Every structure is written in structure tokens, then in C-alpha cells.
Amino acid sequence: MRALNQALPTHMIKEFVGAEYKLQDAITVLQEAQVFIAPHGAGLAFMQFLPRGAAVIEIGLENAPWPMGYYEGNSLSLGLKYFYGKATGKFDGPIIVDVNGVVSITLRATRETRGLLKCADES
């Protein structure tokens, strides 16, 4: 979170934990999101509430038994831009993410979705 805030100082970076929201509140938050970053898993189903043109960054495990880009088709069918980052670890345990890699992907996703939302640097 700190690295994303430093890289995107004019954007609001928000940690979203779906279980902490009532469904309607979660939908409201996601309808205002430009980029949605999540580890591979059911939480990526929340992408259906993103505005068309937003970006999804799926963080997948390098040694996963499923194909990389598992949620790519869902993203594209919803009119979303799709990006993929890699992590190490276990599906049922902690994962280790390359923070610089995620920041780099997020910067690209933000550039490609510019204009979707009004940011402080665009006023």
C-alpha cells in the first residue's frame, strides 16, 4: 500500500476486503475504482462491479496448477483491461509478491485507464 501511494500520489489507494462490506456498499466502492488488484481467487468475482474500461490485476502463483491468466476471459468479457502479476507461495497460505513489479503493472494499468475517473492531477 505504501509503495502504491508513493507511486500514485494523486490517486486514492484503498484496501478493499470484501468480507468487511455489505454487498451494496462493496458495489458502490467498486463502481468508483479505476484499478482492482487481487490475488487469484474468488475475490476476483467482484470485478463484475467495476466500471467498463477499468483494469483488473490478477496476482497469480508461479507454481499454480491452473493456467496463468485464469480470470482474463472474465475481465475482457466485462469490458475491463486485464493485467497479470506473479507471486510465490502457496494457494492456501501466504504469498510473496514483488512489490516493485505490482507497482509497475499498476502504473501501466493507470495510464491505460486514464480518463475513466477524475484524478487530482487531471483537474
Coordinates of N, CA, C and O in Angstrom, one line a residue:
M1 N 0.8 -1.2 0.0 CA 0.0 0.0 0.0 C 0.9 1.3 0.0 O 0.6 2.2 -0.7
R2 N 1.9 1.2 0.8 CA 2.8 2.4 0.9 C 3.5 2.7 -0.5 O 3.5 3.8 -0.9
A3 N 3.9 1.6 -1.2 CA 4.6 1.8 -2.5 C 3.6 2.3 -3.5 O 3.9 3.2 -4.3
L4 N 2.4 1.9 -3.5 CA 1.4 2.4 -4.4 C 1.0 3.8 -4.1 O 0.9 4.6 -5.0
N5 N 0.9 4.2 -2.9 CA 0.6 5.6 -2.5 C 1.8 6.5 -2.9 O 1.5 7.6 -3.4
Q6 N 3.0 6.0 -2.8 CA 4.2 6.8 -3.3 C 4.2 7.0 -4.8 O 4.5 8.0 -5.3
A7 N 3.9 5.9 -5.5 CA 3.9 5.9 -6.9 C 2.8 6.7 -7.6 O 2.9 7.2 -8.7
L8 N 1.7 6.7 -6.9 CA 0.4 7.4 -7.4 C -0.1 8.4 -6.4 O -1.2 8.2 -5.8
P9 N 0.7 9.4 -6.1 CA 0.3 10.4 -5.0 C -1.0 11.1 -5.2 O -1.7 11.6 -4.3
T10 N -1.5 11.2 -6.5 CA -2.7 11.9 -6.7 C -4.0 11.0 -6.8 O -5.1 11.5 -7.1
H11 N -3.7 9.7 -6.6 CA -4.8 8.8 -6.6 C -5.2 8.3 -5.2 O -4.3 8.3 -4.3
M12 N -6.4 8.0 -5.0 CA -6.8 7.4 -3.7 C -6.6 5.9 -3.8 O -7.2 5.2 -4.7
I13 N -5.7 5.4 -3.0 CA -5.4 4.0 -2.9 C -6.2 3.4 -1.7 O -6.1 3.9 -0.6
K14 N -7.0 2.4 -2.0 CA -7.9 1.9 -0.9 C -7.7 0.4 -0.8 O -7.8 -0.3 -1.8
E15 N -7.6 -0.1 0.4 CA -7.6 -1.6 0.6 C -9.0 -2.0 0.7 O -9.8 -1.5 1.5
F16 N -9.4 -3.0 -0.2 CA -10.7 -3.5 -0.2 C -10.7 -4.9 0.3 O -10.1 -5.8 -0.3
V17 N -11.4 -5.2 1.3 CA -11.6 -6.5 1.9 C -13.1 -6.8 1.8 O -13.9 -6.3 2.6
G18 N -13.5 -7.6 0.8 CA -15.0 -7.8 0.5 C -15.8 -8.2 1.7 O -16.9 -7.7 1.9
A19 N -15.2 -9.0 2.6 CA -16.0 -9.5 3.8 C -16.3 -8.4 4.7 O -17.1 -8.6 5.6
E20 N -15.6 -7.2 4.6 CA -15.9 -6.1 5.6 C -17.0 -5.2 5.1 O -17.2 -4.2 5.7
Y21 N -17.6 -5.5 3.9 CA -18.6 -4.6 3.4 C -19.9 -5.4 3.2 O -19.9 -6.5 2.9
K22 N -21.0 -4.6 3.4 CA -22.3 -5.1 2.9 C -22.2 -5.1 1.4 O -21.5 -4.3 0.8
L23 N -23.0 -6.0 0.7 CA -22.8 -6.1 -0.7 C -23.1 -4.7 -1.4 O -22.3 -4.4 -2.3
Q24 N -24.1 -4.0 -1.0 CA -24.4 -2.7 -1.7 C -23.3 -1.7 -1.5 O -22.9 -1.0 -2.5
D25 N -22.6 -1.7 -0.4 CA -21.5 -0.8 -0.1 C -20.3 -1.2 -0.9 O -19.6 -0.4 -1.5
A26 N -20.1 -2.5 -1.1 CA -19.0 -3.0 -1.9 C -19.2 -2.6 -3.3 O -18.2 -2.2 -4.0
I27 N -20.4 -2.8 -3.8 CA -20.7 -2.4 -5.2 C -20.4 -0.9 -5.4 O -19.8 -0.5 -6.4
T28 N -20.8 -0.1 -4.5 CA -20.6 1.4 -4.6 C -19.1 1.7 -4.7 O -18.6 2.5 -5.5
V29 N -18.3 1.1 -3.8 CA -16.8 1.3 -3.8 C -16.2 0.9 -5.2 O -15.5 1.6 -5.8
L30 N -16.6 -0.3 -5.6 CA -16.0 -0.8 -6.8 C -16.5 -0.1 -8.1 O -15.7 0.0 -9.1
Q31 N -17.6 0.5 -8.1 CA -18.1 1.3 -9.2 C -17.3 2.5 -9.4 O -17.3 3.1 -10.5
E32 N -16.5 2.9 -8.4 CA -15.7 4.1 -8.5 C -14.2 3.7 -8.7 O -13.3 4.6 -8.7
A33 N -13.9 2.5 -8.8 CA -12.5 2.0 -8.9 C -12.0 2.1 -10.4 O -12.7 1.8 -11.3
Q34 N -10.7 2.5 -10.5 CA -10.0 2.6 -11.7 C -9.2 1.3 -12.0 O -9.2 0.8 -13.1
V35 N -8.6 0.8 -10.9 CA -7.8 -0.4 -11.0 C -8.1 -1.3 -9.7 O -8.3 -0.8 -8.6
F36 N -8.3 -2.5 -10.0 CA -8.6 -3.5 -8.9 C -7.5 -4.6 -8.9 O -7.3 -5.3 -9.9
I37 N -6.8 -4.7 -7.8 CA -5.7 -5.6 -7.7 C -6.1 -6.7 -6.7 O -6.5 -6.4 -5.6
A38 N -6.0 -8.0 -7.1 CA -6.4 -9.0 -6.2 C -5.6 -10.3 -6.5 O -5.2 -10.6 -7.6
P39 N -5.3 -11.1 -5.4 CA -4.7 -12.4 -5.7 C -5.7 -13.3 -6.3 O -6.9 -13.1 -6.2
H40 N -5.2 -14.3 -7.1 CA -6.1 -15.2 -7.7 C -7.0 -15.8 -6.7 O -6.6 -16.2 -5.6
G41 N -8.3 -15.9 -7.0 CA -9.2 -16.5 -6.1 C -10.6 -15.9 -6.3 O -10.8 -15.0 -7.1
A42 N -11.5 -16.3 -5.5 CA -13.0 -15.9 -5.7 C -13.2 -14.4 -5.5 O -14.1 -13.9 -6.0
G43 N -12.3 -13.8 -4.8 CA -12.4 -12.3 -4.6 C -12.4 -11.6 -5.9 O -13.0 -10.5 -6.0
L44 N -11.9 -12.2 -7.0 CA -11.8 -11.5 -8.3 C -13.2 -11.5 -8.9 O -13.5 -10.7 -9.8
A45 N -14.2 -12.2 -8.3 CA -15.6 -12.1 -8.8 C -16.1 -10.7 -8.7 O -17.0 -10.3 -9.4
F46 N -15.6 -9.9 -7.7 CA -16.0 -8.6 -7.5 C -15.8 -7.7 -8.8 O -16.3 -6.6 -8.9
M47 N -14.9 -8.2 -9.7 CA -14.7 -7.4 -10.9 C -15.9 -7.0 -11.7 O -15.9 -6.1 -12.4
Q48 N -17.0 -7.8 -11.5 CA -18.2 -7.6 -12.3 C -18.8 -6.2 -11.9 O -19.6 -5.7 -12.7
F49 N -18.4 -5.6 -10.8 CA -19.0 -4.3 -10.4 C -18.1 -3.1 -10.8 O -18.5 -2.0 -10.6
L50 N -17.0 -3.4 -11.4 CA -16.1 -2.3 -11.9 C -16.7 -1.6 -13.1 O -17.4 -2.2 -13.9
P51 N -16.4 -0.3 -13.2 CA -16.9 0.4 -14.4 C -16.2 -0.1 -15.7 O -15.1 -0.5 -15.6
R52 N -16.9 -0.2 -16.8 CA -16.3 -0.6 -18.1 C -15.1 0.3 -18.3 O -15.1 1.5 -18.1
G53 N -14.0 -0.4 -18.8 CA -12.8 0.3 -19.0 C -11.8 0.3 -17.9 O -10.6 0.7 -18.0
A54 N -12.2 -0.1 -16.7 CA -11.3 -0.2 -15.5 C -10.4 -1.4 -15.8 O -10.5 -2.1 -16.7
A55 N -9.4 -1.5 -14.9 CA -8.4 -2.5 -15.0 C -8.4 -3.5 -13.9 O -8.7 -3.1 -12.7
V56 N -8.2 -4.8 -14.2 CA -8.0 -5.8 -13.2 C -6.6 -6.3 -13.3 O -6.1 -6.6 -14.3
I57 N -6.0 -6.4 -12.1 CA -4.7 -7.0 -12.0 C -4.8 -8.3 -11.1 O -5.1 -8.2 -9.9
E58 N -4.6 -9.4 -11.8 CA -4.7 -10.7 -11.0 C -3.3 -11.1 -10.6 O -2.4 -11.1 -11.4
I59 N -3.1 -11.3 -9.3 CA -1.8 -11.8 -8.8 C -1.9 -13.3 -8.7 O -2.6 -13.8 -7.9
G60 N -1.2 -14.0 -9.6 CA -1.2 -15.5 -9.6 C 0.1 -16.1 -9.1 O 1.1 -15.4 -9.0
L61 N 0.0 -17.3 -8.7 CA 1.2 -18.1 -8.2 C 1.9 -18.7 -9.3 O 1.3 -19.3 -10.2
E62 N 3.2 -18.5 -9.3 CA 4.0 -19.1 -10.4 C 3.9 -20.6 -10.5 O 3.9 -21.1 -11.6
N63 N 3.7 -21.3 -9.4 CA 3.6 -22.7 -9.4 C 2.2 -23.3 -9.3 O 2.0 -24.4 -8.9
A64 N 1.2 -22.5 -9.7 CA -0.2 -22.9 -9.6 C -0.5 -24.0 -10.6 O 0.0 -24.1 -11.7
P65 N -1.5 -24.9 -10.2 CA -1.9 -26.0 -11.0 C -2.9 -25.5 -12.1 O -3.3 -26.3 -12.9
W66 N -3.3 -24.3 -12.1 CA -4.2 -23.7 -13.1 C -3.5 -22.8 -14.0 O -2.4 -22.4 -13.7
P67 N -4.0 -22.5 -15.2 CA -3.3 -21.7 -16.1 C -3.2 -20.3 -15.7 O -4.0 -19.7 -15.0
M68 N -2.1 -19.6 -16.0 CA -1.9 -18.2 -15.7 C -2.9 -17.4 -16.5 O -3.4 -17.8 -17.6
G69 N -3.4 -16.3 -15.9 CA -4.4 -15.5 -16.6 C -5.8 -16.1 -16.5 O -6.6 -16.0 -17.4
Y70 N -6.0 -16.8 -15.4 CA -7.3 -17.6 -15.2 C -8.5 -16.7 -15.4 O -9.5 -17.1 -15.9
Y71 N -8.4 -15.4 -14.9 CA -9.6 -14.5 -14.9 C -9.6 -13.6 -16.1 O -10.4 -12.7 -16.2
E72 N -8.7 -13.8 -17.1 CA -8.5 -12.9 -18.2 C -9.8 -12.9 -19.0 O -10.3 -11.8 -19.4
G73 N -10.4 -14.0 -19.4 CA -11.6 -14.0 -20.2 C -12.8 -13.3 -19.5 O -13.5 -12.6 -20.2
N74 N -12.9 -13.5 -18.2 CA -14.0 -12.8 -17.5 C -13.8 -11.3 -17.6 O -14.7 -10.5 -17.8
S75 N -12.5 -10.9 -17.4 CA -12.2 -9.4 -17.4 C -12.6 -8.8 -18.8 O -13.3 -7.8 -18.9
L76 N -12.1 -9.5 -19.8 CA -12.3 -9.0 -21.2 C -13.8 -9.0 -21.6 O -14.3 -8.1 -22.2
S77 N -14.5 -10.0 -21.1 CA -16.0 -10.1 -21.4 C -16.8 -9.0 -20.7 O -17.8 -8.6 -21.2
L78 N -16.2 -8.4 -19.7 CA -16.8 -7.3 -19.0 C -16.4 -5.9 -19.4 O -16.8 -4.9 -18.9
G79 N -15.5 -5.9 -20.5 CA -15.0 -4.6 -21.0 C -14.0 -4.0 -20.1 O -13.8 -2.8 -20.1
L80 N -13.2 -4.9 -19.4 CA -12.1 -4.4 -18.5 C -10.8 -4.7 -19.1 O -10.7 -5.7 -19.9
K81 N -9.8 -4.0 -18.7 CA -8.4 -4.2 -19.2 C -7.9 -5.2 -18.2 O -8.2 -5.2 -17.0
Y82 N -7.1 -6.2 -18.6 CA -6.6 -7.2 -17.8 C -5.0 -7.2 -17.8 O -4.4 -7.1 -18.8
F83 N -4.5 -7.4 -16.5 CA -3.1 -7.5 -16.3 C -2.8 -8.6 -15.4 O -3.7 -9.0 -14.6
Y84 N -1.6 -9.2 -15.4 CA -1.3 -10.3 -14.6 C 0.1 -10.1 -13.9 O 1.0 -9.7 -14.6
G85 N 0.1 -10.3 -12.6 CA 1.3 -10.3 -11.9 C 1.6 -11.7 -11.2 O 0.7 -12.5 -11.0
K86 N 2.8 -11.9 -10.9 CA 3.2 -13.2 -10.3 C 3.6 -13.1 -8.9 O 4.2 -12.1 -8.5
A87 N 3.4 -14.2 -8.2 CA 3.8 -14.2 -6.8 C 4.3 -15.6 -6.5 O 4.0 -16.6 -7.3
T88 N 4.9 -15.8 -5.4 CA 5.3 -17.1 -4.9 C 4.6 -17.4 -3.6 O 4.2 -16.5 -3.0
G89 N 4.6 -18.7 -3.3 CA 3.9 -19.1 -2.1 C 2.9 -20.2 -2.3 O 3.1 -21.0 -3.3
K90 N 2.0 -20.4 -1.4 CA 1.0 -21.5 -1.5 C -0.4 -20.9 -1.7 O -0.7 -19.9 -1.1
F91 N -1.2 -21.7 -2.4 CA -2.6 -21.2 -2.6 C -3.3 -21.1 -1.3 O -4.1 -20.2 -1.1
D92 N -3.0 -22.0 -0.3 CA -3.7 -22.0 1.0 C -2.9 -21.3 2.1 O -3.1 -21.5 3.3
G93 N -1.9 -20.5 1.7 CA -1.1 -19.8 2.7 C -0.6 -18.5 2.2 O -1.1 -18.0 1.2
P94 N 0.3 -17.9 2.9 CA 0.8 -16.6 2.5 C 1.5 -16.6 1.1 O 2.0 -17.6 0.7
I95 N 1.4 -15.5 0.4 CA 2.0 -15.3 -0.8 C 3.0 -14.2 -0.7 O 2.9 -13.3 0.1
I96 N 4.1 -14.3 -1.5 CA 5.1 -13.2 -1.6 C 5.0 -12.6 -2.9 O 5.2 -13.2 -4.0
V97 N 4.8 -11.3 -2.9 CA 4.6 -10.5 -4.2 C 5.8 -9.6 -4.4 O 6.3 -9.0 -3.4
D98 N 6.2 -9.5 -5.6 CA 7.2 -8.5 -6.0 C 6.6 -7.1 -6.0 O 5.9 -6.8 -6.9
V99 N 6.8 -6.3 -4.9 CA 6.1 -5.0 -4.8 C 6.4 -4.1 -6.0 O 5.5 -3.5 -6.5
N100 N 7.7 -4.1 -6.4 CA 8.1 -3.2 -7.5 C 7.4 -3.6 -8.8 O 6.9 -2.8 -9.6
G101 N 7.2 -4.9 -9.0 CA 6.5 -5.5 -10.1 C 5.0 -5.1 -10.1 O 4.5 -4.6 -11.1
V102 N 4.4 -5.2 -9.0 CA 3.0 -4.8 -8.9 C 2.8 -3.3 -9.1 O 1.9 -2.8 -9.8
V103 N 3.7 -2.5 -8.5 CA 3.7 -1.0 -8.8 C 3.8 -0.7 -10.3 O 3.1 0.1 -10.8
S104 N 4.7 -1.4 -10.9 CA 5.0 -1.2 -12.3 C 3.7 -1.5 -13.2 O 3.3 -0.8 -14.0
I105 N 3.1 -2.7 -12.9 CA 1.9 -3.1 -13.6 C 0.8 -2.1 -13.3 O 0.0 -1.7 -14.2
T106 N 0.7 -1.6 -12.0 CA -0.4 -0.7 -11.7 C -0.2 0.7 -12.4 O -1.2 1.3 -12.8
L107 N 1.0 1.1 -12.5 CA 1.3 2.4 -13.2 C 0.8 2.2 -14.7 O 0.2 3.1 -15.2
R108 N 1.1 1.1 -15.3 CA 0.7 0.9 -16.7 C -0.8 0.8 -16.7 O -1.4 1.4 -17.6
A109 N -1.4 0.1 -15.8 CA -2.9 0.0 -15.8 C -3.5 1.4 -15.6 O -4.6 1.7 -16.3
T110 N -3.0 2.2 -14.8 CA -3.5 3.5 -14.5 C -3.4 4.4 -15.8 O -4.3 5.1 -16.1
R111 N -2.2 4.3 -16.5 CA -2.1 5.1 -17.7 C -3.1 4.6 -18.7 O -3.7 5.4 -19.5
E112 N -3.4 3.3 -18.8 CA -4.3 2.8 -19.9 C -5.7 3.0 -19.5 O -6.6 2.9 -20.4
T113 N -6.0 3.4 -18.3 CA -7.4 3.7 -17.9 C -7.6 5.2 -17.6 O -8.6 5.6 -17.1
R114 N -6.6 6.0 -17.9 CA -6.7 7.4 -17.6 C -7.9 8.0 -18.3 O -8.3 7.6 -19.4
G115 N -8.6 8.9 -17.6 CA -9.8 9.5 -18.1 C -11.0 8.8 -17.6 O -12.1 9.3 -17.7
L116 N -10.9 7.5 -17.1 CA -12.0 6.8 -16.6 C -12.6 7.5 -15.4 O -13.8 7.7 -15.3
L117 N -11.7 8.0 -14.5 CA -12.1 8.7 -13.3 C -11.4 10.0 -13.3 O -10.3 10.1 -13.8
K118 N -11.9 11.0 -12.6 CA -11.2 12.3 -12.5 C -10.2 12.2 -11.3 O -10.6 11.9 -10.2
C119 N -9.0 12.4 -11.6 CA -7.9 12.3 -10.6 C -7.4 13.8 -10.3 O -7.6 14.6 -11.2
A120 N -6.8 14.0 -9.2 CA -6.3 15.3 -8.8 C -5.4 15.9 -9.9 O -5.4 17.1 -10.1
D121 N -4.6 15.1 -10.5 CA -3.6 15.6 -11.5 C -4.2 15.9 -12.8 O -3.6 16.3 -13.7
E122 N -5.5 15.7 -13.0 CA -6.2 15.9 -14.2 C -7.1 17.2 -14.1 O -7.8 17.5 -15.1
S123 N -7.1 17.8 -13.0 CA -8.0 19.0 -12.9 C -7.5 20.2 -13.5 O -6.5 20.3 -14.0

